[in-house]
Structure formats: structure tokens, C-alpha cells
mmCIF file of C-alpha atoms and ligand atoms in Angstrom:
data_model
loop_
_atom_site.group_PDB
_atom_site.id
_atom_site.type_symbol
_atom_site.label_atom_id
_atom_site.label_comp_id
_atom_site.label_asym_id
_atom_site.label_seq_id
_atom_site.Cartn_x
_atom_site.Cartn_y
_atom_site.Cartn_z
ATOM 1 C CA UNK A 1 31.736 -2.766 33.403
ATOM 2 C CA UNK A 2 29.020 -2.810 35.993
ATOM 3 C CA UNK A 3 27.752 -5.802 37.581
ATOM 4 C CA UNK A 4 24.078 -7.123 38.608
ATOM 5 C CA UNK A 5 23.736 -9.891 41.354
ATOM 6 C CA UNK A 6 20.630 -11.625 40.922
ATOM 7 C CA UNK A 7 19.421 -13.061 43.959
ATOM 8 C CA UNK A 8 17.538 -15.918 43.250
ATOM 9 C CA UNK A 9 15.442 -17.686 47.086
ATOM 10 C CA UNK A 10 14.241 -21.229 45.836
ATOM 11 C CA UNK A 11 13.023 -23.790 47.842
ATOM 12 C CA UNK A 12 11.488 -26.867 45.856
ATOM 13 C CA UNK A 13 11.651 -25.365 42.748
ATOM 14 C CA UNK A 14 13.352 -28.447 41.064
ATOM 15 C CA UNK A 15 11.007 -28.176 37.808
ATOM 16 C CA UNK A 16 11.809 -25.043 37.419
ATOM 17 C CA UNK A 17 15.454 -24.057 38.319
ATOM 18 C CA UNK A 18 16.284 -24.759 34.627
ATOM 19 C CA UNK A 19 13.688 -22.537 32.661
ATOM 20 C CA UNK A 20 14.270 -19.968 34.795
ATOM 21 C CA UNK A 21 17.945 -20.353 34.202
ATOM 22 C CA UNK A 22 17.079 -20.077 30.567
ATOM 23 C CA UNK A 23 14.750 -17.707 30.470
ATOM 24 C CA UNK A 24 17.624 -15.181 32.312
ATOM 25 C CA UNK A 25 20.542 -15.987 30.686
ATOM 26 C CA UNK A 26 18.504 -14.680 27.446
ATOM 27 C CA UNK A 27 18.413 -11.720 28.629
ATOM 28 C CA UNK A 28 21.276 -11.237 30.217
ATOM 29 C CA UNK A 29 23.388 -12.415 26.968
ATOM 30 C CA UNK A 30 21.006 -9.275 25.205
ATOM 31 C CA UNK A 31 22.292 -7.109 28.178
ATOM 32 C CA UNK A 32 25.695 -6.569 26.586
ATOM 33 C CA UNK A 33 27.272 -4.067 28.747
ATOM 34 C CA UNK A 34 26.771 -5.821 32.229
ATOM 35 C CA UNK A 35 28.305 -8.688 33.810
ATOM 36 C CA UNK A 36 25.497 -11.023 35.531
ATOM 37 C CA UNK A 37 26.264 -12.806 38.748
ATOM 38 C CA UNK A 38 23.247 -15.699 39.538
ATOM 39 C CA UNK A 39 23.457 -15.944 43.192
ATOM 40 C CA UNK A 40 20.828 -18.925 43.817
ATOM 41 C CA UNK A 41 19.529 -19.393 47.589
ATOM 42 C CA UNK A 42 18.688 -23.102 48.344
ATOM 43 C CA UNK A 43 16.657 -22.665 51.300
ATOM 44 C CA UNK A 44 16.716 -26.337 52.633
ATOM 45 C CA UNK A 45 14.474 -28.149 49.621
ATOM 46 C CA UNK A 46 13.674 -31.266 50.226
ATOM 47 C CA UNK A 47 13.853 -31.997 46.250
ATOM 48 C CA UNK A 48 16.790 -32.186 44.294
ATOM 49 C CA UNK A 49 17.281 -28.392 44.210
ATOM 50 C CA UNK A 50 20.799 -28.510 44.881
ATOM 51 C CA UNK A 51 21.920 -30.760 43.150
ATOM 52 C CA UNK A 52 20.626 -28.881 39.945
ATOM 53 C CA UNK A 53 22.080 -26.024 41.456
ATOM 54 C CA UNK A 54 25.783 -27.954 41.549
ATOM 55 C CA UNK A 55 25.098 -28.657 37.990
ATOM 56 C CA UNK A 56 24.575 -24.675 36.577
ATOM 57 C CA UNK A 57 27.149 -24.292 38.626
ATOM 58 C CA UNK A 58 29.538 -26.578 36.491
ATOM 59 C CA UNK A 59 27.769 -25.473 33.115
ATOM 60 C CA UNK A 60 28.176 -21.785 33.626
ATOM 61 C CA UNK A 61 30.811 -20.069 35.931
ATOM 62 C CA UNK A 62 29.109 -16.706 36.806
ATOM 63 C CA UNK A 63 26.355 -18.945 38.810
ATOM 64 C CA UNK A 64 26.971 -19.033 42.674
ATOM 65 C CA UNK A 65 24.675 -20.831 45.554
ATOM 66 C CA UNK A 66 24.155 -20.678 49.106
ATOM 67 C CA UNK A 67 22.246 -23.798 50.856
ATOM 68 C CA UNK A 68 20.498 -23.728 54.010
ATOM 69 C CA UNK A 69 20.927 -26.636 56.412
ATOM 70 C CA UNK A 70 17.011 -26.459 56.736
ATOM 71 C CA UNK A 71 14.413 -24.096 55.147
ATOM 72 C CA UNK A 72 14.688 -20.965 56.981
ATOM 73 C CA UNK A 73 12.202 -18.837 54.707
ATOM 74 C CA UNK A 74 12.036 -16.848 51.625
ATOM 75 C CA UNK A 75 13.021 -14.053 54.106
ATOM 76 C CA UNK A 76 16.053 -15.363 55.226
ATOM 77 C CA UNK A 77 16.881 -16.575 52.074
ATOM 78 C CA UNK A 78 17.023 -12.758 50.650
ATOM 79 C CA UNK A 79 18.905 -11.536 53.669
ATOM 80 C CA UNK A 80 21.660 -14.069 52.625
ATOM 81 C CA UNK A 81 21.373 -13.454 49.210
ATOM 82 C CA UNK A 82 21.423 -9.796 49.630
ATOM 83 C CA UNK A 83 24.460 -10.360 51.706
ATOM 84 C CA UNK A 84 26.832 -12.075 49.628
ATOM 85 C CA UNK A 85 26.001 -10.444 46.281
ATOM 86 C CA UNK A 86 28.803 -8.092 45.027
ATOM 87 C CA UNK A 87 27.615 -6.510 42.093
ATOM 88 C CA UNK A 88 26.835 -2.741 41.953
ATOM 89 C CA UNK A 89 23.338 -3.333 41.512
ATOM 90 C CA UNK A 90 21.255 -6.388 42.908
ATOM 91 C CA UNK A 91 17.919 -7.408 41.449
ATOM 92 C CA UNK A 92 15.434 -10.055 43.450
ATOM 93 C CA UNK A 93 13.970 -12.415 41.880
ATOM 94 C CA UNK A 94 11.404 -15.325 42.234
ATOM 95 C CA UNK A 95 12.504 -18.763 40.724
ATOM 96 C CA UNK A 96 8.887 -19.125 39.181
ATOM 97 C CA UNK A 97 9.315 -16.835 36.536
ATOM 98 C CA UNK A 98 6.452 -15.454 37.956
ATOM 99 C CA UNK A 99 8.854 -11.791 37.963
ATOM 100 C CA UNK A 100 9.651 -11.562 34.185
ATOM 101 C CA UNK A 101 13.185 -11.608 33.295
ATOM 102 C CA UNK A 102 12.624 -9.192 30.369
ATOM 103 C CA UNK A 103 11.699 -6.664 32.851
ATOM 104 C CA UNK A 104 15.423 -6.335 33.937
ATOM 105 C CA UNK A 105 16.396 -4.529 30.249
ATOM 106 C CA UNK A 106 14.038 -1.703 31.340
ATOM 107 C CA UNK A 107 14.727 -1.574 34.908
ATOM 108 C CA UNK A 108 19.189 -0.925 34.485
ATOM 109 C CA UNK A 109 18.015 1.951 32.215
ATOM 110 C CA UNK A 110 15.841 3.614 34.514
ATOM 111 C CA UNK A 111 18.971 3.148 37.188
ATOM 112 C CA UNK A 112 21.451 3.822 34.861
ATOM 113 C CA UNK A 113 19.427 7.257 33.209
ATOM 114 C CA UNK A 114 17.536 8.224 35.436
ATOM 115 C CA UNK A 115 17.778 9.448 39.067
ATOM 116 C CA UNK A 116 16.292 6.283 41.080
ATOM 117 C CA UNK A 117 17.616 4.300 43.333
ATOM 118 C CA UNK A 118 15.795 1.713 43.078
ATOM 119 C CA UNK A 119 13.153 0.119 40.400
ATOM 120 C CA UNK A 120 10.645 -1.881 42.193
ATOM 121 C CA UNK A 121 7.423 -3.912 40.612
ATOM 122 C CA UNK A 122 3.815 -4.094 41.735
ATOM 123 C CA UNK A 123 1.090 -5.812 40.201
ATOM 124 C CA UNK A 124 -1.611 -3.727 38.247
ATOM 125 C CA UNK A 125 -4.440 -6.177 39.169
ATOM 126 C CA UNK A 126 -4.976 -9.202 41.143
ATOM 127 C CA UNK A 127 -7.109 -11.294 38.764
ATOM 128 C CA UNK A 128 -6.796 -14.679 38.164
ATOM 129 C CA UNK A 129 -6.874 -14.826 42.797
ATOM 130 C CA UNK A 130 -9.202 -15.868 45.281
ATOM 131 C CA UNK A 131 -11.630 -13.288 45.440
ATOM 132 C CA UNK A 132 -11.427 -13.747 49.413
ATOM 133 C CA UNK A 133 -7.667 -13.635 49.322
ATOM 134 C CA UNK A 134 -7.977 -10.084 47.289
ATOM 135 C CA UNK A 135 -10.353 -9.143 49.720
ATOM 136 C CA UNK A 136 -8.081 -9.532 52.836
ATOM 137 C CA UNK A 137 -5.035 -8.564 50.764
ATOM 138 C CA UNK A 138 -6.535 -5.190 50.452
ATOM 139 C CA UNK A 139 -7.873 -4.727 54.103
ATOM 140 C CA UNK A 140 -4.711 -5.873 55.253
ATOM 141 C CA UNK A 141 -2.675 -2.997 53.080
ATOM 142 C CA UNK A 142 -5.100 -0.608 53.864
ATOM 143 C CA UNK A 143 -4.997 -1.523 58.046
ATOM 144 C CA UNK A 144 -1.001 -1.599 57.857
ATOM 145 C CA UNK A 145 -0.687 1.701 56.325
ATOM 146 C CA UNK A 146 -3.073 3.617 58.414
ATOM 147 C CA UNK A 147 -1.453 2.680 61.737
ATOM 148 C CA UNK A 148 2.399 2.126 60.063
ATOM 149 C CA UNK A 149 3.679 5.175 59.639
ATOM 150 C CA UNK A 150 6.256 2.628 57.103
ATOM 151 C CA UNK A 151 4.923 3.212 53.545
ATOM 152 C CA UNK A 152 4.066 -0.330 52.543
ATOM 153 C CA UNK A 153 2.624 -0.517 49.042
ATOM 154 C CA UNK A 154 -0.110 -2.443 48.116
ATOM 155 C CA UNK A 155 0.754 -5.533 45.535
ATOM 156 C CA UNK A 156 4.317 -4.824 45.909
ATOM 157 C CA UNK A 157 6.484 -7.784 44.111
ATOM 158 C CA UNK A 158 9.522 -8.384 46.116
ATOM 159 C CA UNK A 159 11.345 -8.454 42.371
ATOM 160 C CA UNK A 160 13.183 -5.527 42.341
ATOM 161 C CA UNK A 161 16.495 -3.686 41.468
ATOM 162 C CA UNK A 162 18.522 -1.713 43.579
ATOM 163 C CA UNK A 163 21.978 0.216 44.246
ATOM 164 C CA UNK A 164 24.158 -0.950 46.067
ATOM 165 C CA UNK A 165 24.002 1.478 48.257
ATOM 166 C CA UNK A 166 20.373 1.046 49.270
ATOM 167 C CA UNK A 167 21.480 -2.765 49.349
ATOM 168 C CA UNK A 168 23.834 -1.910 52.184
ATOM 169 C CA UNK A 169 21.088 0.581 54.065
ATOM 170 C CA UNK A 170 18.719 -3.269 54.112
ATOM 171 C CA UNK A 171 21.908 -5.504 55.388
ATOM 172 C CA UNK A 172 22.324 -2.642 58.521
ATOM 173 C CA UNK A 173 19.223 -3.916 59.832
ATOM 174 C CA UNK A 174 19.627 -6.961 60.954
ATOM 175 C CA UNK A 175 16.540 -7.851 63.197
ATOM 176 C CA UNK A 176 15.606 -11.428 63.095
ATOM 177 C CA UNK A 177 11.816 -10.852 62.783
ATOM 178 C CA UNK A 178 12.394 -9.571 58.648
ATOM 179 C CA UNK A 179 9.215 -8.471 56.843
ATOM 180 C CA UNK A 180 11.095 -7.339 53.596
ATOM 181 C CA UNK A 181 8.227 -5.245 52.022
ATOM 182 C CA UNK A 182 8.452 -2.998 55.559
ATOM 183 C CA UNK A 183 11.867 -3.013 55.653
ATOM 184 C CA UNK A 184 12.522 -2.221 51.588
ATOM 185 C CA UNK A 185 10.064 0.957 52.473
ATOM 186 C CA UNK A 186 11.697 1.720 55.739
ATOM 187 C CA UNK A 187 15.329 2.530 54.451
ATOM 188 C CA UNK A 188 13.867 5.273 52.057
ATOM 189 C CA UNK A 189 15.791 5.814 48.538
ATOM 190 C CA UNK A 190 13.688 7.108 45.831
ATOM 191 C CA UNK A 191 11.694 4.097 44.092
ATOM 192 C CA UNK A 192 10.208 3.710 40.796
ATOM 193 C CA UNK A 193 7.215 1.493 40.647
ATOM 194 C CA UNK A 194 6.128 -0.091 37.603
ATOM 195 C CA UNK A 195 3.598 -2.618 37.120
ATOM 196 C CA UNK A 196 2.654 -5.642 35.326
ATOM 197 C CA UNK A 197 0.156 -7.902 34.970
ATOM 198 C CA UNK A 198 0.072 -11.131 37.093
ATOM 199 C CA UNK A 199 1.534 -14.119 35.851
ATOM 200 C CA UNK A 200 0.599 -17.538 36.957
ATOM 201 C CA UNK A 201 3.517 -19.575 38.158
ATOM 202 C CA UNK A 202 3.957 -22.330 35.201
ATOM 203 C CA UNK A 203 5.663 -25.574 37.270
ATOM 204 C CA UNK A 204 5.579 -26.436 40.856
ATOM 205 C CA UNK A 205 3.386 -24.795 43.451
ATOM 206 C CA UNK A 206 2.941 -21.622 45.609
ATOM 207 C CA UNK A 207 4.322 -22.182 49.225
ATOM 208 C CA UNK A 208 1.623 -19.926 50.406
ATOM 209 C CA UNK A 209 -1.654 -21.404 51.848
ATOM 210 C CA UNK A 210 -4.387 -18.784 53.253
ATOM 211 C CA UNK A 211 -3.295 -19.230 56.864
ATOM 212 C CA UNK A 212 0.106 -19.451 56.449
ATOM 213 C CA UNK A 213 -0.557 -15.274 54.301
ATOM 214 C CA UNK A 214 -2.758 -14.365 57.565
ATOM 215 C CA UNK A 215 0.312 -14.982 59.945
ATOM 216 C CA UNK A 216 2.749 -13.420 57.293
ATOM 217 C CA UNK A 217 0.013 -10.312 57.424
ATOM 218 C CA UNK A 218 0.427 -10.482 61.596
ATOM 219 C CA UNK A 219 4.042 -10.475 61.523
ATOM 220 C CA UNK A 220 4.006 -7.278 59.121
ATOM 221 C CA UNK A 221 1.967 -5.392 61.340
ATOM 222 C CA UNK A 222 3.930 -6.252 64.403
ATOM 223 C CA UNK A 223 7.303 -5.882 63.133
ATOM 224 C CA UNK A 224 6.461 -2.117 61.501
ATOM 225 C CA UNK A 225 3.743 -0.752 64.322
ATOM 226 C CA UNK A 226 2.823 -0.600 67.771
ATOM 227 C CA UNK A 227 -0.679 0.848 67.118
ATOM 228 C CA UNK A 228 -2.379 -2.760 68.510
ATOM 229 C CA UNK A 229 -0.689 -2.142 71.629
ATOM 230 C CA UNK A 230 -2.091 1.422 71.822
ATOM 231 C CA UNK A 231 -5.326 0.322 70.658
ATOM 232 C CA UNK A 232 -5.743 -2.106 73.289
ATOM 233 C CA UNK A 233 -4.296 0.794 75.793
ATOM 234 C CA UNK A 234 -7.348 2.927 75.105
ATOM 235 C CA UNK A 235 -10.103 -0.068 74.751
ATOM 236 C CA UNK A 236 -8.916 -0.491 78.475
ATOM 237 C CA UNK A 237 -9.421 2.795 79.798
ATOM 238 C CA UNK A 238 -13.060 3.447 78.002
ATOM 239 C CA UNK A 239 -14.348 0.331 79.812
ATOM 240 C CA UNK A 240 -12.853 1.234 83.085
ATOM 241 C CA UNK A 241 -14.916 4.524 82.185
ATOM 242 C CA UNK A 242 -17.812 3.167 81.336
ATOM 243 C CA UNK A 243 -17.411 0.887 84.445
ATOM 244 C CA UNK A 244 -17.586 3.978 86.712
ATOM 245 C CA UNK A 245 -20.503 4.956 85.225
ATOM 246 C CA UNK A 246 -22.439 2.101 85.575
ATOM 247 C CA UNK A 247 -21.001 1.570 89.461
ATOM 248 C CA UNK A 248 -22.726 5.113 89.837
ATOM 249 C CA UNK A 249 -26.330 4.356 88.370
ATOM 250 C CA UNK A 250 -26.142 0.950 90.363
ATOM 251 C CA UNK A 251 -25.574 2.952 93.599
ATOM 252 C CA UNK A 252 -28.412 5.577 92.306
ATOM 253 C CA UNK A 253 -31.238 2.852 91.149
ATOM 254 C CA UNK A 254 -30.554 1.033 94.960
ATOM 255 C CA UNK A 255 -30.923 4.168 96.590
ATOM 256 C CA UNK A 256 -34.029 5.404 94.837
ATOM 257 C CA UNK A 257 -35.475 1.745 94.118
ATOM 258 C CA UNK A 258 -34.046 -0.965 96.724
ATOM 259 C CA UNK A 259 -32.356 -3.606 95.323
ATOM 260 C CA UNK A 260 -34.041 -6.332 93.684
ATOM 261 C CA UNK A 261 -32.287 -9.071 92.145
ATOM 262 C CA UNK A 262 -32.103 -9.418 88.519
ATOM 263 C CA UNK A 263 -30.307 -9.061 85.710
ATOM 264 C CA UNK A 264 -28.463 -12.810 85.275
ATOM 265 C CA UNK A 265 -28.282 -13.002 81.797
ATOM 266 C CA UNK A 266 -26.729 -9.491 81.295
ATOM 267 C CA UNK A 267 -24.215 -9.839 83.439
ATOM 268 C CA UNK A 268 -23.100 -12.897 82.132
ATOM 269 C CA UNK A 269 -22.771 -11.406 78.951
ATOM 270 C CA UNK A 270 -21.093 -8.505 80.120
ATOM 271 C CA UNK A 271 -18.838 -11.095 81.763
ATOM 272 C CA UNK A 272 -17.840 -12.608 78.647
ATOM 273 C CA UNK A 273 -17.490 -9.937 76.595
ATOM 274 C CA UNK A 274 -14.924 -7.869 79.011
ATOM 275 C CA UNK A 275 -12.819 -11.329 79.494
ATOM 276 C CA UNK A 276 -12.597 -11.230 75.782
ATOM 277 C CA UNK A 277 -11.310 -8.304 75.181
ATOM 278 C CA UNK A 278 -8.750 -8.397 78.482
ATOM 279 C CA UNK A 279 -7.478 -12.125 76.735
ATOM 280 C CA UNK A 280 -7.047 -9.831 73.529
ATOM 281 C CA UNK A 281 -5.126 -7.155 74.937
ATOM 282 C CA UNK A 282 -3.110 -9.978 76.363
ATOM 283 C CA UNK A 283 -2.574 -11.965 73.393
ATOM 284 C CA UNK A 284 -1.311 -8.710 71.723
ATOM 285 C CA UNK A 285 1.066 -8.149 74.650
ATOM 286 C CA UNK A 286 2.115 -11.525 74.159
ATOM 287 C CA UNK A 287 2.869 -11.146 70.340
ATOM 288 C CA UNK A 288 5.053 -8.262 71.319
ATOM 289 C CA UNK A 289 6.458 -10.228 73.744
ATOM 290 C CA UNK A 290 7.238 -13.453 71.631
ATOM 291 C CA UNK A 291 9.119 -11.214 68.915
ATOM 292 C CA UNK A 292 11.320 -9.803 70.835
ATOM 293 C CA UNK A 293 12.066 -13.114 72.498
ATOM 294 C CA UNK A 294 13.054 -14.027 69.437
ATOM 295 C CA UNK A 295 15.024 -10.674 69.004
ATOM 296 C CA UNK A 296 16.802 -11.057 71.938
ATOM 297 C CA UNK A 297 18.234 -14.793 71.247
ATOM 298 C CA UNK A 298 19.855 -13.057 68.627
ATOM 299 C CA UNK A 299 19.836 -16.205 66.988
ATOM 300 C CA UNK A 300 21.456 -16.136 63.463
ATOM 301 C CA UNK A 301 19.312 -15.375 60.834
ATOM 302 C CA UNK A 302 20.147 -18.405 58.681
ATOM 303 C CA UNK A 303 22.474 -21.307 59.153
ATOM 304 C CA UNK A 304 24.761 -21.986 55.054
ATOM 305 C CA UNK A 305 25.701 -25.523 54.763
ATOM 306 C CA UNK A 306 27.720 -25.273 52.163
ATOM 307 C CA UNK A 307 27.767 -22.891 49.104
ATOM 308 C CA UNK A 308 29.279 -23.513 45.809
ATOM 309 C CA UNK A 309 32.598 -22.968 46.846
ATOM 310 C CA UNK A 310 32.706 -26.093 48.552
ATOM 311 C CA UNK A 311 32.009 -27.666 44.923
ATOM 312 C CA UNK A 312 35.473 -26.557 43.312
ATOM 313 C CA UNK A 313 37.409 -28.921 44.411
ATOM 314 C CA UNK A 314 35.004 -30.911 43.020
ATOM 315 C CA UNK A 315 34.674 -30.011 39.938
ATOM 316 C CA UNK A 316 38.576 -29.982 39.311
ATOM 317 C CA UNK A 317 38.461 -33.920 40.228
ATOM 318 C CA UNK A 318 35.955 -34.550 37.385
ATOM 319 C CA UNK A 319 38.303 -32.811 34.775
ATOM 320 C CA UNK A 320 40.798 -34.673 36.030
HETATM 321 N N1 UDP B 401 10.496 -19.077 48.957
HETATM 322 C C1 UDP B 401 12.121 -19.902 49.208
HETATM 323 N N2 UDP B 401 11.890 -20.213 50.956
HETATM 324 C C2 UDP B 401 10.206 -20.344 50.765
HETATM 325 C C3 UDP B 401 9.228 -20.438 50.267
HETATM 326 C C4 UDP B 401 9.724 -19.799 49.038
HETATM 327 O O1 UDP B 401 13.015 -19.536 49.674
HETATM 328 O O2 UDP B 401 10.058 -21.145 52.654
HETATM 329 C C5 UDP B 401 11.137 -19.470 47.211
HETATM 330 C C6 UDP B 401 10.006 -19.838 46.278
HETATM 331 O O3 UDP B 401 10.930 -21.078 45.867
HETATM 332 C C7 UDP B 401 9.675 -19.193 45.432
HETATM 333 C C8 UDP B 401 9.777 -17.880 45.647
HETATM 334 O O4 UDP B 401 10.255 -18.041 47.037
HETATM 335 O O5 UDP B 401 11.423 -18.599 44.122
HETATM 336 C C9 UDP B 401 8.275 -17.183 46.016
HETATM 337 O O6 UDP B 401 7.618 -18.676 46.669
HETATM 338 P P1 UDP B 401 6.110 -18.799 46.055
HETATM 339 O O7 UDP B 401 6.127 -18.989 44.161
HETATM 340 O O8 UDP B 401 5.780 -19.845 46.575
HETATM 341 O O9 UDP B 401 5.232 -17.677 46.480
HETATM 342 P P2 UDP B 401 4.112 -16.776 45.816
HETATM 343 O O10 UDP B 401 4.723 -16.566 44.553
HETATM 344 O O11 UDP B 401 3.325 -17.348 45.729
HETATM 345 O O12 UDP B 401 3.993 -15.493 46.692
HETATM 346 MG MG1 MG B 402 5.656 -17.457 43.103
#
């Protein structure tokens, strides 16, 4: 019997956890040919998510969980989940039911019967999203796909079902700055995309603000492209050439017409412009350097505080 591990990152999801679990177990019971393993990653939640997970574990032995010592972010949670998953297939899914669990059946059918290594989802439209957010999201995907060799699909969700082989490939990349949308694309393998309409979160709230999305986009660009470095070098070169031409023109003017002192405003404008470009170039360099710095430190991607195994004794004590 094949096993599907369902990796679910949870950060302050007390409102959603039971509803989510009810929904997925319903689907799991309809899929008779597979066994499920529910692997929840408590990403340092500040609410009672962890105690709810312990309770779920008592109710259903298929439940496993890992709890982090603090909030390490969804990417770290995904990594932890993939690492301790044991299934032949691994699904990644949000706890907020924005990823319809019913799709799991179709995904499993495709992996079993067709020649694919992964079934991934993307949203069909961006309806229901603020217009400005859609605009920047679209631009982000256009830019990153131009400057990066890795294909990053517009509107891709993290919700996907993968074979063990693909999961192992993703785990072989143990970089600290993890941008999953890129990692999934980078490892290759044959992926089938299915689209679905965007579903609103039923309860709880999204952890993403506009600012954090912007930073996330920047992380993605830096992790999967070195184009900004090349662009700033080219800009530097272009401005050198312009400066040489200007020097030549100034000398020529002085020789032909003499040298009246003029042009203070234009001088200041040029000064501002060029120092702006310089600072921008240094900033770009700094971004790469800071990522490099974090990689070199080689810190763990997450720190485990406890897992379901730590509570097995407790359960026993209760039943006695
Ligand atoms: N999440 C997490 N760590 C975080 C932020 C989010 O594990 O630091 C989880 C969250 O519990 C949810 C999933 O990641 O299961 C997606 O989060 P959210 O719904 O806020 O993102 P959105 O759907 O708005 O992209
Ligand atoms: Mg969500």
C-alpha cells in the first residue's frame, strides 16, 4: 500500500486546524488505496496550535508533528516537513483550506497512471486580490522569468504532490535562503499543472503583508538570478563612457570659446544622479553579500523543540 505524507505548515492556525483536519480526513477515507501520514509543522505558533496538535495526535495515530523553537518561516517549515516525511508521495498543503483537499484524489490518480513526477497547482485568476498587489505580482513573475534560467510559474501555489525521488532532490539542496517556488522549478522533473479558482481563507488571517511580499520577491530574485549584479556593472560602464564623452566636449568648448563658469544646477543634478546610481550598485552588491554571509554561517534552517514522539509517554500515562 502506497503512503502519502501530507506536510502542513502551521503558524497560529488554532481557528483552522480542526476544520482542516476534518476536511482532509474525509478525503483520506475516500482514498482507500493509500495510507496517509499527516505531518504538521508548528512554526513557533504563539497561540494554542501545539496543544491542538497534541490533541489531534491522541485522536488519530496517523498524525505526526514537529514543533519549532520559534517562528522560522514557512520555507523552513516546508523543509522540515519534507525532511521527516516517510511517504512514497509527499503533498504540501496550507492549513487554511485555500488549497482544496479534494484535488488530492486527482493528483494521486495522475501520478499513479500518467508519466509525471509532480502535480502542482496554480490559481486560475487573481480575483479577490487588491489590484495593486496583482499588478506587482504579475510584474515580479515577468521580471524573474526574464532574468533567471529557472522557470517560476505565475500564480503557482505551494500546494503539490510529488514523488519521493523529487522530494529527495529538493532536500539535496540544503541552502539557507530557501525560495521554494524556485527550488521546485530548479530540480526539474515532469510537472503537471492544474488550475483552480482562488478560495478565500475561512478563518484566521493571512501572514503576508504587502511589505513582506515585496521582500519575499526580492529574496526570490537574489536567490535565482545574478542579473542585478550584471545590470549594475553595465550601468557603471555606460556612465564611464558618457563621462569620457563629456570630458572631451568640455575640453573642446574651453579651447574654442574660453571658460565661463556656468552650469551649477546641472552639475548638482548630475552629481545626485550618479551618486544615486552608485549607491544603488553598492546596495545590490550588499544584498548578495548578505545572503552569502548567511549561507557561510551555515546555521541550521530550523530548530526543533519537540515532536510527537516526545509525547508518547504522556499518552500512556493518561490511559493508565
Ligand atoms: N505559515 C507558516 N509560517 C509562517 C507563516 C505562515 O508556517 O511564518 C503557514 C500558515 O500557517 C499557512 C501557510 O503557511 O498554513 C500559508 O500562510 P498564509 O495563509 O498566511 O499565506 P497565504 O495563503 O496568504 O499566501
Ligand atoms: Mg492562505
